[in-house]
PDB file of C-alpha atoms in Angstrom:
ATOM      1  CA  MET A   1     -15.131  -7.759  11.100  1.00 54.00           C
ATOM      2  CA  ASP A   2     -17.491  -7.129   8.218  1.00 59.00           C
ATOM      3  CA  THR A   3     -16.474  -9.727   5.641  1.00 69.00           C
ATOM      4  CA  SER A   4     -19.310  -9.008   3.107  1.00 71.00           C
ATOM      5  CA  ASN A   5     -17.297  -6.873   0.645  1.00 73.00           C
ATOM      6  CA  PRO A   6     -13.944  -8.457   1.003  1.00 83.00           C
ATOM      7  CA  ALA A   7     -10.806  -6.196  -0.206  1.00 92.00           C
ATOM      8  CA  VAL A   8      -8.160  -8.257  -2.094  1.00 94.00           C
ATOM      9  CA  PHE A   9      -5.089  -7.365  -1.546  1.00 95.00           C
ATOM     10  CA  VAL A  10      -2.904  -5.310  -4.236  1.00 96.00           C
ATOM     11  CA  ASN A  11       0.013  -3.606  -5.314  1.00 95.00           C
ATOM     12  CA  ALA A  12       0.249  -0.895  -7.853  1.00 96.00           C
ATOM     13  CA  GLU A  13       0.387  -2.673 -10.635  1.00 95.00           C
ATOM     14  CA  LEU A  14      -2.300  -5.032  -9.950  1.00 96.00           C
ATOM     15  CA  LEU A  15      -4.746  -1.902  -9.784  1.00 96.00           C
ATOM     16  CA  GLN A  16      -5.634  -2.118 -13.530  1.00 96.00           C
ATOM     17  CA  PHE A  17      -7.340  -5.479 -12.531  1.00 97.00           C
ATOM     18  CA  TYR A  18      -9.738  -3.571  -9.866  1.00 97.00           C
ATOM     19  CA  VAL A  19     -10.926  -0.233 -11.222  1.00 97.00           C
ATOM     20  CA  GLY A  20     -14.390   0.424  -9.813  1.00 96.00           C
ATOM     21  CA  ARG A  21     -13.633  -2.610  -6.895  1.00 96.00           C
ATOM     22  CA  ARG A  22     -12.644  -2.311  -2.757  1.00 97.00           C
ATOM     23  CA  VAL A  23      -9.147  -3.295  -2.469  1.00 97.00           C
ATOM     24  CA  ARG A  24      -6.475  -2.996  -0.068  1.00 96.00           C
ATOM     25  CA  ALA A  25      -2.532  -1.653  -0.579  1.00 96.00           C
ATOM     26  CA  VAL A  26       0.121  -1.667   1.404  1.00 95.00           C
ATOM     27  CA  MET A  27       2.015   1.523   0.868  1.00 95.00           C
ATOM     28  CA  GLN A  28       5.409   3.942   2.413  1.00 95.00           C
ATOM     29  CA  VAL A  29       4.175   7.306   2.289  1.00 94.00           C
ATOM     30  CA  VAL A  30       6.433   9.580   0.161  1.00 95.00           C
ATOM     31  CA  ARG A  31       4.748  13.054   0.477  1.00 93.00           C
ATOM     32  CA  SER A  32       0.769  14.293   0.924  1.00 90.00           C
ATOM     33  CA  GLU A  33      -0.411  17.703  -0.065  1.00 86.00           C
ATOM     34  CA  GLY A  34      -4.164  18.330  -0.244  1.00 81.00           C
ATOM     35  CA  GLY A  35      -5.724  15.602   0.163  1.00 86.00           C
ATOM     36  CA  VAL A  36      -3.479  13.541  -2.075  1.00 93.00           C
ATOM     37  CA  VAL A  37      -1.664  10.782  -0.336  1.00 95.00           C
ATOM     38  CA  ILE A  38       1.892   9.831  -3.319  1.00 96.00           C
ATOM     39  CA  GLY A  39       3.702   6.793  -2.429  1.00 96.00           C
ATOM     40  CA  LYS A  40       5.685   3.612  -3.351  1.00 96.00           C
ATOM     41  CA  SER A  41       3.826   0.488  -3.587  1.00 95.00           C
ATOM     42  CA  THR A  42       4.997  -2.590  -2.364  1.00 92.00           C
ATOM     43  CA  ASP A  43       6.079  -3.449  -6.250  1.00 94.00           C
ATOM     44  CA  GLU A  44       7.980   0.107  -5.828  1.00 94.00           C
ATOM     45  CA  LYS A  45       5.650   1.810  -8.015  1.00 96.00           C
ATOM     46  CA  GLN A  46       3.951   5.075  -7.512  1.00 96.00           C
ATOM     47  CA  LEU A  47       0.249   4.915  -6.055  1.00 96.00           C
ATOM     48  CA  VAL A  48      -1.734   7.979  -5.363  1.00 97.00           C
ATOM     49  CA  VAL A  49      -4.292   7.901  -2.487  1.00 96.00           C
ATOM     50  CA  LYS A  50      -6.809  10.517  -2.755  1.00 95.00           C
ATOM     51  CA  GLY A  51     -10.033  11.642   0.164  1.00 89.00           C
ATOM     52  CA  PRO A  52      -8.922  12.517   3.379  1.00 81.00           C
ATOM     53  CA  PRO A  53      -6.229  11.128   5.365  1.00 73.00           C
ATOM     54  CA  PRO A  54      -6.564   9.302   9.170  1.00 75.00           C
ATOM     55  CA  PRO A  55      -7.627  11.328  11.664  1.00 75.00           C
ATOM     56  CA  ALA A  56      -3.780  10.933  13.303  1.00 80.00           C
ATOM     57  CA  PRO A  57      -0.528  11.978  11.011  1.00 87.00           C
ATOM     58  CA  LEU A  58       0.588   9.860   8.806  1.00 88.00           C
ATOM     59  CA  THR A  59       3.495   7.531   9.778  1.00 91.00           C
ATOM     60  CA  ASN A  60       5.900   5.869   7.022  1.00 93.00           C
ATOM     61  CA  PHE A  61       3.835   3.067   6.091  1.00 93.00           C
ATOM     62  CA  VAL A  62       0.139   2.906   5.803  1.00 93.00           C
ATOM     63  CA  GLU A  63      -2.400   0.050   4.685  1.00 94.00           C
ATOM     64  CA  VAL A  64      -5.382   1.781   3.350  1.00 95.00           C
ATOM     65  CA  ILE A  65      -8.629   0.242   2.206  1.00 95.00           C
ATOM     66  CA  GLY A  66     -10.687   1.799  -0.569  1.00 96.00           C
ATOM     67  CA  ILE A  67     -12.039   2.116  -3.874  1.00 97.00           C
ATOM     68  CA  VAL A  68      -9.572   1.772  -7.090  1.00 97.00           C
ATOM     69  CA  ASP A  69     -10.052   4.314  -9.404  1.00 96.00           C
ATOM     70  CA  ASN A  70      -7.836   3.950 -12.138  1.00 95.00           C
ATOM     71  CA  ASP A  71      -4.686   1.823 -12.675  1.00 92.00           C
ATOM     72  CA  ARG A  72      -2.613   4.424 -10.485  1.00 92.00           C
ATOM     73  CA  SER A  73      -5.144   5.638  -7.911  1.00 96.00           C
ATOM     74  CA  ILE A  74      -6.719   4.703  -4.689  1.00 97.00           C
ATOM     75  CA  ARG A  75      -9.907   6.362  -3.404  1.00 97.00           C
ATOM     76  CA  ALA A  76      -9.730   6.180   0.161  1.00 95.00           C
ATOM     77  CA  GLU A  77     -12.265   4.491   2.823  1.00 94.00           C
ATOM     78  CA  ILE A  78      -9.938   3.305   5.897  1.00 93.00           C
ATOM     79  CA  TRP A  79      -6.515   4.162   6.760  1.00 93.00           C
ATOM     80  CA  THR A  80      -3.828   2.391   8.841  1.00 91.00           C
ATOM     81  CA  ASN A  81      -0.515   3.304  10.334  1.00 90.00           C
ATOM     82  CA  PHE A  82       1.873   0.768  10.457  1.00 87.00           C
ATOM     83  CA  GLY A  83       4.382   3.234  12.155  1.00 86.00           C
ATOM     84  CA  ASN A  84       7.876   4.503  10.559  1.00 88.00           C
ATOM     85  CA  VAL A  85      10.094   1.325  10.526  1.00 85.00           C
ATOM     86  CA  ILE A  86       8.628  -2.189   8.795  1.00 73.00           C
ATOM     87  CA  GLY A  87      10.811  -5.261   8.367  1.00 63.00           C
ATOM     88  CA  MET A  88      13.146  -6.103   5.440  1.00 48.00           C
ATOM     89  CA  PHE A  89       9.845  -8.500   4.424  1.00 49.00           C
ATOM     90  CA  TYR A  90       8.211  -5.667   2.687  1.00 46.00           C
ATOM     91  CA  SER A  91      11.185  -4.240   1.214  1.00 45.00           C
ATOM     92  CA  SER A  92      11.880  -7.699  -0.705  1.00 42.00           C
ATOM     93  CA  HIS A  93       8.912  -9.454  -1.411  1.00 46.00           C
ATOM     94  CA  SER A  94       6.204  -8.164  -3.906  1.00 49.00           C
ATOM     95  CA  ILE A  95       2.721  -8.219  -2.593  1.00 49.00           C
ATOM     96  CA  SER A  96       1.917 -11.517  -4.649  1.00 48.00           C
ATOM     97  CA  GLN A  97       4.819 -13.356  -3.701  1.00 48.00           C
ATOM     98  CA  VAL A  98       3.894 -12.927   0.112  1.00 47.00           C
ATOM     99  CA  GLY A  99       0.083 -14.156  -0.904  1.00 47.00           C
ATOM    100  CA  TYR A 100       1.753 -16.870  -2.135  1.00 44.00           C
ATOM    101  CA  HIS A 101       3.993 -17.519   1.150  1.00 42.00           C
ATOM    102  CA  ILE A 102       0.658 -17.213   3.043  1.00 42.00           C
ATOM    103  CA  GLY A 103      -1.814 -19.039   0.969  1.00 44.00           C
ATOM    104  CA  LEU A 104      -4.183 -16.292  -0.575  1.00 45.00           C
ATOM    105  CA  CYS A 105      -4.777 -16.332  -4.350  1.00 46.00           C
ATOM    106  CA  LEU A 106      -4.472 -12.944  -5.174  1.00 46.00           C
ATOM    107  CA  GLU A 107      -5.893 -13.453  -9.207  1.00 48.00           C
ATOM    108  CA  CYS A 108      -8.623 -15.424  -7.692  1.00 47.00           C
ATOM    109  CA  GLU A 109     -12.353 -14.321  -7.633  1.00 43.00           C
TER     110      GLU A 109
END
């Protein structure tokens, strides 16, 4: 595992603070069209991911690691399919609450 360039966990609302930086986000895929994947972030806001999708077909839930283009889009580097069903933990907690519970500081750098 490469730890030289870590990617902070974000939701759509936090993207504005990381433009030009490497991040990771979990999202529910809404649709995919022409190299762009539109999804719903953990904070229920729209997230746009550009770039080539993973070699395997996208599942309903994915994690993407990439560079933030602007306050609503990420340029994908790495995709991870999480499957078509994800537990209630996803739907009932924002990413910052999840980070708090597992001891991550999402605003720290």
